[in-house]
Short mmCIF file of C-alpha atoms and ligand atoms in Angstrom, two decimals:
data_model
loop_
_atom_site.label_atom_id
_atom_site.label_comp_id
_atom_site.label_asym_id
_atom_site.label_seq_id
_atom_site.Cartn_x
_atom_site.Cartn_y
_atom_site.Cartn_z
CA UNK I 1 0.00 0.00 0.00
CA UNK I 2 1.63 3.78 -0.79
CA UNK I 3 1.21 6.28 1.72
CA UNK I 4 -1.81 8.15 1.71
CA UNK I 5 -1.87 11.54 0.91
CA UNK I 6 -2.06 14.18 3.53
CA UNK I 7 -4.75 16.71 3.64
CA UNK I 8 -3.16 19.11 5.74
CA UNK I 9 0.31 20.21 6.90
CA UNK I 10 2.42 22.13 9.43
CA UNK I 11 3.31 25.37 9.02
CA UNK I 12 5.12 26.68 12.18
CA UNK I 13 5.36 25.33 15.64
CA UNK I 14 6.14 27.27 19.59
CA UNK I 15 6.34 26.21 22.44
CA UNK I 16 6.27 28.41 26.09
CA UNK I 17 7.40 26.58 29.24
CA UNK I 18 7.23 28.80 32.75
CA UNK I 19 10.72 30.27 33.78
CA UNK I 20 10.47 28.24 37.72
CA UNK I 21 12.34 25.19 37.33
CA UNK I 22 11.35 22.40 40.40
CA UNK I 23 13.47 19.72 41.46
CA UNK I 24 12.96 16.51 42.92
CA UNK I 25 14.69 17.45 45.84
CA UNK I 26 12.23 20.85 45.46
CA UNK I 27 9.79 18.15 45.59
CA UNK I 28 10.67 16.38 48.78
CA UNK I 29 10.48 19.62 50.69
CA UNK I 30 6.96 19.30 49.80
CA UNK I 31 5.41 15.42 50.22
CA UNK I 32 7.12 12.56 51.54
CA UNK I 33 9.24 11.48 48.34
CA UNK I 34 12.90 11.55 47.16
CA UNK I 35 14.94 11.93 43.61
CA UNK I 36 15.47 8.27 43.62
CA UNK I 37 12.19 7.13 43.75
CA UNK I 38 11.11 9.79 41.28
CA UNK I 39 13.56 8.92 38.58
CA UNK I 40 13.49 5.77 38.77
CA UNK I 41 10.21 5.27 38.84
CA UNK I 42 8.94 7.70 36.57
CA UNK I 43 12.21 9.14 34.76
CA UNK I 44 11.54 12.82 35.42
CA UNK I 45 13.89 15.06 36.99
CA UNK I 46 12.29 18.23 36.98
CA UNK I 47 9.32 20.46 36.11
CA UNK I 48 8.21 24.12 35.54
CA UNK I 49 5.64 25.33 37.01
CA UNK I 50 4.01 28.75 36.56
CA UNK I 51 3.70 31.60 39.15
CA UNK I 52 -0.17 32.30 40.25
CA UNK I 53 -1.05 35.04 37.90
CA UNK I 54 0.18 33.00 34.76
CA UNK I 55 -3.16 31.51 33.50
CA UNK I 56 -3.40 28.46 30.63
CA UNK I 57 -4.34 31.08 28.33
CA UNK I 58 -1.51 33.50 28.40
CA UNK I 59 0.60 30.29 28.10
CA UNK I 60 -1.18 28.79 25.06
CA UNK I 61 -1.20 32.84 23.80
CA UNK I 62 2.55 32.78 23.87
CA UNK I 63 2.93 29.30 23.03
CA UNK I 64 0.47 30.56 19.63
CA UNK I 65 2.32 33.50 18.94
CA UNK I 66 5.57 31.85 18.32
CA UNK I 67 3.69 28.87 16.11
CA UNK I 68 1.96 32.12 14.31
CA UNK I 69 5.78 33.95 13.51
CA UNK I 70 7.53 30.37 12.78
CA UNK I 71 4.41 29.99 10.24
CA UNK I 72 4.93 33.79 8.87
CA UNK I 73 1.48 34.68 9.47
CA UNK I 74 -0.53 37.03 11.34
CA UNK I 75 -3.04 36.14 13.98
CA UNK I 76 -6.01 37.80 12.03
CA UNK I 77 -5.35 34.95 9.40
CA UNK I 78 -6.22 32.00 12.16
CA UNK I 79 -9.83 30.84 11.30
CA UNK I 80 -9.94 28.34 13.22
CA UNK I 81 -8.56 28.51 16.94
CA UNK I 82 -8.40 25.45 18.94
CA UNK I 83 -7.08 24.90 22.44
CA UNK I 84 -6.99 21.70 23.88
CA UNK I 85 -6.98 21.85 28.21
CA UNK I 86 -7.63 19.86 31.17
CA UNK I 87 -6.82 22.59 33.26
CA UNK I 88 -9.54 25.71 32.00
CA UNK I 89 -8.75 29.52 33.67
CA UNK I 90 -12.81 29.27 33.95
CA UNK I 91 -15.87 26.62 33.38
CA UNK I 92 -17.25 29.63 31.04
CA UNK I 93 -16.07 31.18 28.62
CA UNK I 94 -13.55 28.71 26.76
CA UNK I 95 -9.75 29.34 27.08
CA UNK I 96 -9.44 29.41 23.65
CA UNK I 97 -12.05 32.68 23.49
CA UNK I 98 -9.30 33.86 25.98
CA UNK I 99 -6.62 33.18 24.29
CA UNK I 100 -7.60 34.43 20.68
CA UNK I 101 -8.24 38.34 22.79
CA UNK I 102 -4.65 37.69 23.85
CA UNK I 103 -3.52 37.05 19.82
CA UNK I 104 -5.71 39.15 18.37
CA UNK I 105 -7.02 36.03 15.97
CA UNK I 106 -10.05 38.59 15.37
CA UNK I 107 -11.35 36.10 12.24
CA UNK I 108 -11.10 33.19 14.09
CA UNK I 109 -14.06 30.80 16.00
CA UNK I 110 -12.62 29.45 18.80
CA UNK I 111 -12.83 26.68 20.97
CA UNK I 112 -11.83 24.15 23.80
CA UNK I 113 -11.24 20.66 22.92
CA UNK I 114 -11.12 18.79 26.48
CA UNK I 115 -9.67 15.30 26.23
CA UNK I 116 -7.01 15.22 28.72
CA UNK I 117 -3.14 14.76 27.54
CA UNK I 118 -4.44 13.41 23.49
CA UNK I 119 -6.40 16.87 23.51
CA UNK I 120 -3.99 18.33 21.10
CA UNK I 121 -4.03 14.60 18.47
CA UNK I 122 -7.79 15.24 18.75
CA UNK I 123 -7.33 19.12 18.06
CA UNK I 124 -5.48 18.46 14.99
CA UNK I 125 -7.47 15.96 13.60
CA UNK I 126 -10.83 18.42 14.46
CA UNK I 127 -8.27 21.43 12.26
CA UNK I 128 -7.90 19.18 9.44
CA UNK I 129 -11.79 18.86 9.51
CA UNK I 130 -12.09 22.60 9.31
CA UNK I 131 -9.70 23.40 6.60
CA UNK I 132 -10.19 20.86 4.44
CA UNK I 133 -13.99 21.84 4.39
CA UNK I 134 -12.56 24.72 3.56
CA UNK I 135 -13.81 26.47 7.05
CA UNK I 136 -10.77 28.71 7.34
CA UNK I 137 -7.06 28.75 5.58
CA UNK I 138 -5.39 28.88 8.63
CA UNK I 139 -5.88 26.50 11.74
CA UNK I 140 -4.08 27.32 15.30
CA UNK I 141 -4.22 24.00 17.69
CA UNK I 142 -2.83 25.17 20.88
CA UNK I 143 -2.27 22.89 24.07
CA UNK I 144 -2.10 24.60 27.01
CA UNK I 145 -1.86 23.10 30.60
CA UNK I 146 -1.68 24.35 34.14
CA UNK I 147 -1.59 21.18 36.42
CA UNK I 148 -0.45 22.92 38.83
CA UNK I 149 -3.51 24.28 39.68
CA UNK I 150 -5.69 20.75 39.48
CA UNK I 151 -2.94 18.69 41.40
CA UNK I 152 -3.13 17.30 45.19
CA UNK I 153 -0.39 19.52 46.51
CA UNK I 154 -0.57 16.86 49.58
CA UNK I 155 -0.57 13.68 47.29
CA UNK I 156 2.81 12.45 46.64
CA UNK I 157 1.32 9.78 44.58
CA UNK I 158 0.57 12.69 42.16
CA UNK I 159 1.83 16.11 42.19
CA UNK I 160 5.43 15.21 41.88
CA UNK I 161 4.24 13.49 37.87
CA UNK I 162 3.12 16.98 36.27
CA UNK I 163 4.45 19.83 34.80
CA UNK I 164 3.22 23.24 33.30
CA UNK I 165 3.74 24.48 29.51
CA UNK I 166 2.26 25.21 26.58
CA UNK I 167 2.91 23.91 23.15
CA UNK I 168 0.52 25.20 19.42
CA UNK I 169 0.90 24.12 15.57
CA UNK I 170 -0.85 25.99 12.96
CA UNK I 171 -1.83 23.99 10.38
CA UNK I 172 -2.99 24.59 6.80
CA UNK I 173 -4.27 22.39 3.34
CA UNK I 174 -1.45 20.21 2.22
CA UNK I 175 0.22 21.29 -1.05
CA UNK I 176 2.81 18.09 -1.52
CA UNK I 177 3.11 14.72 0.22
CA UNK I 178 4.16 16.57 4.03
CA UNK I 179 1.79 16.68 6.59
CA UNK I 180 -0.84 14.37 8.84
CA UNK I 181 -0.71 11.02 6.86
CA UNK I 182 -2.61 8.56 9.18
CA UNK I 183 -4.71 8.92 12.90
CA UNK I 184 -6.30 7.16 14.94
CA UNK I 185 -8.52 8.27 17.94
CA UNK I 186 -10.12 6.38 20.29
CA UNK I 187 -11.87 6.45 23.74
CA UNK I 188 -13.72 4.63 26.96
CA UNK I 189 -15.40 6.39 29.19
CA UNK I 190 -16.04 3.30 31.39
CA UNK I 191 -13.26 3.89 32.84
CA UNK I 192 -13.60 7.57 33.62
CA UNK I 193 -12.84 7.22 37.47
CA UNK I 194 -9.07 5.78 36.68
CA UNK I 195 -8.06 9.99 36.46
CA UNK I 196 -10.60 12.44 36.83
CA UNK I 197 -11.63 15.22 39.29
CA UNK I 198 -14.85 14.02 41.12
CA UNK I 199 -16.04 17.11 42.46
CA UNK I 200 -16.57 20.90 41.42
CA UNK I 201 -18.54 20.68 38.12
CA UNK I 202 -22.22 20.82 37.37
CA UNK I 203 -22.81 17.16 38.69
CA UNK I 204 -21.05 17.61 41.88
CA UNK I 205 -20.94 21.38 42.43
CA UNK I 206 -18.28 22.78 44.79
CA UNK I 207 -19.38 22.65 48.30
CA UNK I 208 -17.39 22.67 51.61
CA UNK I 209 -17.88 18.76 51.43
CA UNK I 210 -15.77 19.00 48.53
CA UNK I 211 -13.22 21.09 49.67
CA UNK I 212 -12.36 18.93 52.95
CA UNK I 213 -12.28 15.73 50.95
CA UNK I 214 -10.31 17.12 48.11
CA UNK I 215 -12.08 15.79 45.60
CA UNK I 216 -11.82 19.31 43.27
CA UNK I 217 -8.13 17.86 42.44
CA UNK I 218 -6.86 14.97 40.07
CA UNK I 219 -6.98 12.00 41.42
CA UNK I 220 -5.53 8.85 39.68
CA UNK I 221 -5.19 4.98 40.27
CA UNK I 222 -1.75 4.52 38.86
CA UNK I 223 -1.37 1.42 38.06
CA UNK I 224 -4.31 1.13 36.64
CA UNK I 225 -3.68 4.10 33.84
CA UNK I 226 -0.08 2.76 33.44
CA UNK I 227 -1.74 -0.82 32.21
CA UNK I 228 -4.06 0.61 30.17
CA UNK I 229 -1.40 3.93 28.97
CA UNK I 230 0.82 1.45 27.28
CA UNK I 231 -1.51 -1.03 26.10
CA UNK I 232 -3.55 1.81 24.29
CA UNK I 233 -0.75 3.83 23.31
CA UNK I 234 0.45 0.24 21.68
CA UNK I 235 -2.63 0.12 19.56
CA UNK I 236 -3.34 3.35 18.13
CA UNK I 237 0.60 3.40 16.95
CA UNK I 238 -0.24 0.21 15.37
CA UNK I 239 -2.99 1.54 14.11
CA UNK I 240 -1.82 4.86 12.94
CA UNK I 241 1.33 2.75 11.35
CA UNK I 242 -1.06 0.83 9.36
CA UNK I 243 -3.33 3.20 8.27
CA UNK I 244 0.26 5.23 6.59
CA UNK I 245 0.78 1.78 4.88
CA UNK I 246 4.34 1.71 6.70
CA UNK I 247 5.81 -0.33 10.02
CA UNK I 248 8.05 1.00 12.92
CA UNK I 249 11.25 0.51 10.95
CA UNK I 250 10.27 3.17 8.45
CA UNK I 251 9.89 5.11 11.42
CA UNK I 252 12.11 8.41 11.87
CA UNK I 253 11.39 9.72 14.99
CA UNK I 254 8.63 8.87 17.58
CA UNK I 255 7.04 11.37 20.06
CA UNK I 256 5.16 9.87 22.48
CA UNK I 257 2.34 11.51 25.16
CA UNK I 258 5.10 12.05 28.11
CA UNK I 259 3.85 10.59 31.26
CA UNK I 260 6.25 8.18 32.10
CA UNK I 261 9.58 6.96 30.78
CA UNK I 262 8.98 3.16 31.57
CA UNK I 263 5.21 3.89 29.44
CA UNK I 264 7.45 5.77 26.64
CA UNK I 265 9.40 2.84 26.60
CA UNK I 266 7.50 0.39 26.62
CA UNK I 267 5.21 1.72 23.91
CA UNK I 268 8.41 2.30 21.40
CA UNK I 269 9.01 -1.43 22.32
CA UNK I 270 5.56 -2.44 21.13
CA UNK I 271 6.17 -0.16 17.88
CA UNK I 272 9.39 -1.67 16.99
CA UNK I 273 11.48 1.89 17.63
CA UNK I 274 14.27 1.47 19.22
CA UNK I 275 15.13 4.45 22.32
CA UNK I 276 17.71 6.27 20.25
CA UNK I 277 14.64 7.31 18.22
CA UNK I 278 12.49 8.40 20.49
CA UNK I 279 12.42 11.77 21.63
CA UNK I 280 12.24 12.21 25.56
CA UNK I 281 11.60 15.53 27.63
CA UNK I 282 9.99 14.34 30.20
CA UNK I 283 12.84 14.35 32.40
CA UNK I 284 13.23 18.10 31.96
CA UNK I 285 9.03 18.87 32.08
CA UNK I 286 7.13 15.86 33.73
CA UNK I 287 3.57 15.24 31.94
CA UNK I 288 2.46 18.43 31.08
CA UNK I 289 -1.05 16.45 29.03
CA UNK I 290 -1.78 17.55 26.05
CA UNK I 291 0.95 20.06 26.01
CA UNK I 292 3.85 17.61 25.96
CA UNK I 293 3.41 16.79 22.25
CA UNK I 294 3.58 19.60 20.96
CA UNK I 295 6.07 20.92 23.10
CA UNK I 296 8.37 17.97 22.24
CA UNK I 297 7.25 18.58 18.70
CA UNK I 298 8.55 22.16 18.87
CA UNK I 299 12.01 21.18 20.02
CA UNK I 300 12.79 17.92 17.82
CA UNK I 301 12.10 20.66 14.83
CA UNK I 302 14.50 23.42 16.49
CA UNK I 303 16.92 20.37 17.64
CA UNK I 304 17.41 19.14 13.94
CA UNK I 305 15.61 15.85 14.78
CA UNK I 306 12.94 16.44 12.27
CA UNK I 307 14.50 17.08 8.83
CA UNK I 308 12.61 17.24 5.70
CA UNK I 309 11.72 13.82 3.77
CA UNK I 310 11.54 12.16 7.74
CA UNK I 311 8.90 10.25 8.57
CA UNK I 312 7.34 10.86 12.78
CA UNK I 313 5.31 8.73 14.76
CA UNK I 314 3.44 10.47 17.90
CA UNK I 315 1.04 8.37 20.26
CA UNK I 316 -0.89 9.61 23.49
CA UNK I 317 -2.86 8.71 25.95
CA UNK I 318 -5.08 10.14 29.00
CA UNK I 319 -7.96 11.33 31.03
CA UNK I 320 -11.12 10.06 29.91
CA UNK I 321 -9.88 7.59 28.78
CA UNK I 322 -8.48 8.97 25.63
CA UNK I 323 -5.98 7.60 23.41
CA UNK I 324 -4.70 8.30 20.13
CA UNK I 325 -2.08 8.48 17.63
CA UNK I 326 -0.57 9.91 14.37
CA UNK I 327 1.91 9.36 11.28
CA UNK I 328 3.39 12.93 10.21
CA UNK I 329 5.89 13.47 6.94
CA UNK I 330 8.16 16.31 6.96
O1 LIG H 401 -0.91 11.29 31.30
C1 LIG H 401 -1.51 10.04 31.42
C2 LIG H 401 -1.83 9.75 32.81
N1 LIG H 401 -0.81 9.39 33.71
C3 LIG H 401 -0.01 8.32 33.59
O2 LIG H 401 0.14 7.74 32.55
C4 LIG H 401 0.67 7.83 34.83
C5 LIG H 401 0.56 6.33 34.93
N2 LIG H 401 1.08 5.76 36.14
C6 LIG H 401 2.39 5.84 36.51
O3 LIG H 401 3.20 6.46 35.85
C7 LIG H 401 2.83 5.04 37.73
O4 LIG H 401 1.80 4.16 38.10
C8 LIG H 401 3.18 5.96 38.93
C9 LIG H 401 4.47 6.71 38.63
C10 LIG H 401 2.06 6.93 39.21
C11 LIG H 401 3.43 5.11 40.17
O5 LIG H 401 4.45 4.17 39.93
P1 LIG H 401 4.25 2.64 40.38
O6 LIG H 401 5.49 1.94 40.06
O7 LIG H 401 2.97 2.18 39.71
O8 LIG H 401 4.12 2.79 41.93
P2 LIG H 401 2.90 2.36 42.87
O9 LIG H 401 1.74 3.27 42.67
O10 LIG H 401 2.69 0.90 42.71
O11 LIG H 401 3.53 2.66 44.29
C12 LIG H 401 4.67 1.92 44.78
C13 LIG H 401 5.06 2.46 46.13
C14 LIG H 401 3.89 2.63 47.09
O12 LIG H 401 4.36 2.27 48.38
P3 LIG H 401 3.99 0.83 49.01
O13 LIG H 401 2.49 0.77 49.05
O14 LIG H 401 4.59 -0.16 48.07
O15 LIG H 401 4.65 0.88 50.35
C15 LIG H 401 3.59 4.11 47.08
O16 LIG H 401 3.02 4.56 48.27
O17 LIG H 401 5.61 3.79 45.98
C16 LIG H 401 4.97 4.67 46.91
N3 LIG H 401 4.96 6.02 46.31
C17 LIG H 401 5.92 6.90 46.49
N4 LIG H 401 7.08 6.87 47.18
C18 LIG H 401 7.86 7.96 47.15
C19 LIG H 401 4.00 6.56 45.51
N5 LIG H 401 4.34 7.80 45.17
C20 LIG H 401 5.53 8.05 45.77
C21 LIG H 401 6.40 9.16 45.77
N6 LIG H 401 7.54 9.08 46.47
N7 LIG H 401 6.12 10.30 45.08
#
């Protein structure tokens, strides 16, 4: 089978990541943990996390204004803004509303996507939707994420895992053979309850009862999403491989979701890519969700890991549960 044609393409990438750089040993001044147990068990070193007035939508704004100058357009040429978050400044309006009167995308429609850490796979596959209905010219998918603000502060179990940053593509029609070639999306929301926040939306609203029993924050059965991370992540690579007509071997680069180095490894396993072709930052950011894609994304491209004619594999996996995964030419 020949590769498929793509129907939409890249045309810039940014990236914005807080200036505060945490440490494990930051960490352990915190909860009851250590740098050993940290690293070893998750492979991240350190995070950055954003001061109090930073909100997800000035990150995903800067984040968006670097993809807009790295694409050589202006932000009244967006038509389509998309910002995929788990971690919303407000329940009303969308981030992305607040983020396009930070760019000044004044011809855009904008929207959240919320589908935890694949938010941004889903975003671009919703972008290539738009503009190849020929809906706008121009598509900005931004990922922005403050866990900072949704983590246990008192949970070891989970607030030494995430990280804040912001990572955006725009995207716009193919012209050649670069761009999306294959996805794959999928989802189960029977098991919802494996990562979510229980309390503080419409079905639960926020109540003192909430407060004391924490249940506002993320909450997460770990082992459970770690089973189910790589075995999902496994088959929507597979998937996504298949549907380019191509296997692991033909494989460039892969980007996977970064929660966990023994999930990142274990899923590049399962793919057939070995480690020294797999790009890893989340020793440097933790899981940032959705924004750790595009984030990584951003720096393979400035690194000189992406050159043109390669072929990427990226794969997530999250809240919800989501899962997902893509085959991109460059
Ligand atoms: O973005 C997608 C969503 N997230 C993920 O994909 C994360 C998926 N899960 C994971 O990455 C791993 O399950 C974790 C990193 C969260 C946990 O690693 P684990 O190897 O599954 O550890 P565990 O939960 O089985 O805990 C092992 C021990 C426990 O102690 P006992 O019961 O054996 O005495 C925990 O209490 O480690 C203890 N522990 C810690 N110790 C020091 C848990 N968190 C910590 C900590 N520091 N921060």
């Amino acid at each position: 089978m020949s590769q498929p044609k793509p129907l939409v393409e890249f045309a810039g990438t940014g990236r914005f990541l807080p200036d505060r750089v945490v440490t494990n040993d930051d960490m352990a001044r915190i909860v009851d943990t250590n740098d050993e147990w940290i690293r070893t068990r998750t492979g991240i070193r350190e995070r950055r996390l954003s001061d109090d007035d930073t909100t997800a939508a000035m990150m995903g704004a800067e984040a968006g204004r670097k993809a807009l100058e790295n694409a050589g357009i202006g932000p009244e040429d967006v038509g389509t803004l998309i910002v995929s978050t788990a971690t919303p400044d407000r329940w009303l309006p969308s981030t992305a509303c607040d983020a396009q009167a930070l760019l000044g995308c004044s011809n855009a429609m904008a929207f959240d996507v919320s589908a935890a850490c694949s938010g941004w796979l889903y975003g671009l596959s919703m972008a290539e939707g738009y503009l190849t209905a020929g809906r706008a010219r121009y598509a900005l998918v931004i990922a922005a994420e403050k866990m900072s603000a949704i983590v246990d502060w008192s949970d070891r179990t989970t607030c030494v895992l995430f990280g804040d940053g912001a990572g955006a593509a725009v995207l716009r029609r193919a012209e050649g053979d670069r761009g999306i070639v294959s996805a794959f999306h999928r989802s189960d929301g029977h098991l919802a309850e494996l990562l979510y926040r229980p309390g503080g939306g419409a079905s639960v609203p926020m109540d003192e009862g909430v407060l004391a029993r924490r249940d506002h924050l993320l909450k997460m059965s770990g082992r459970e999403i770690f089973k189910n991370a790589v075995r999902s992540m496994a088959e929507a690579a597979s998937n996504a491989l298949e549907g380019a007509g191509i296997s692991g071997d033909e494989i460039d680069l892969m980007i996977p979701h970064q929660a966990n180095i023994r999930i990142v490894e274990a899923t590049a396993k399962y793919a057939n890519i070995p480690m020294e072709k797999v790009y890893v930052n989340v020793d440097r950011y933790g899981n940032m969700s959705s924004s750790s894609i595009p984030v990584a994304l951003d720096e393979a491209l400035e690194e000189g890991r992406i050159q043109p004619g390669m072929r990427v594999l990226t794969a997530t996996f999250g809240a919800g549960l989501t899962w997902g995964a893509m085959v991109w030419q460059f």
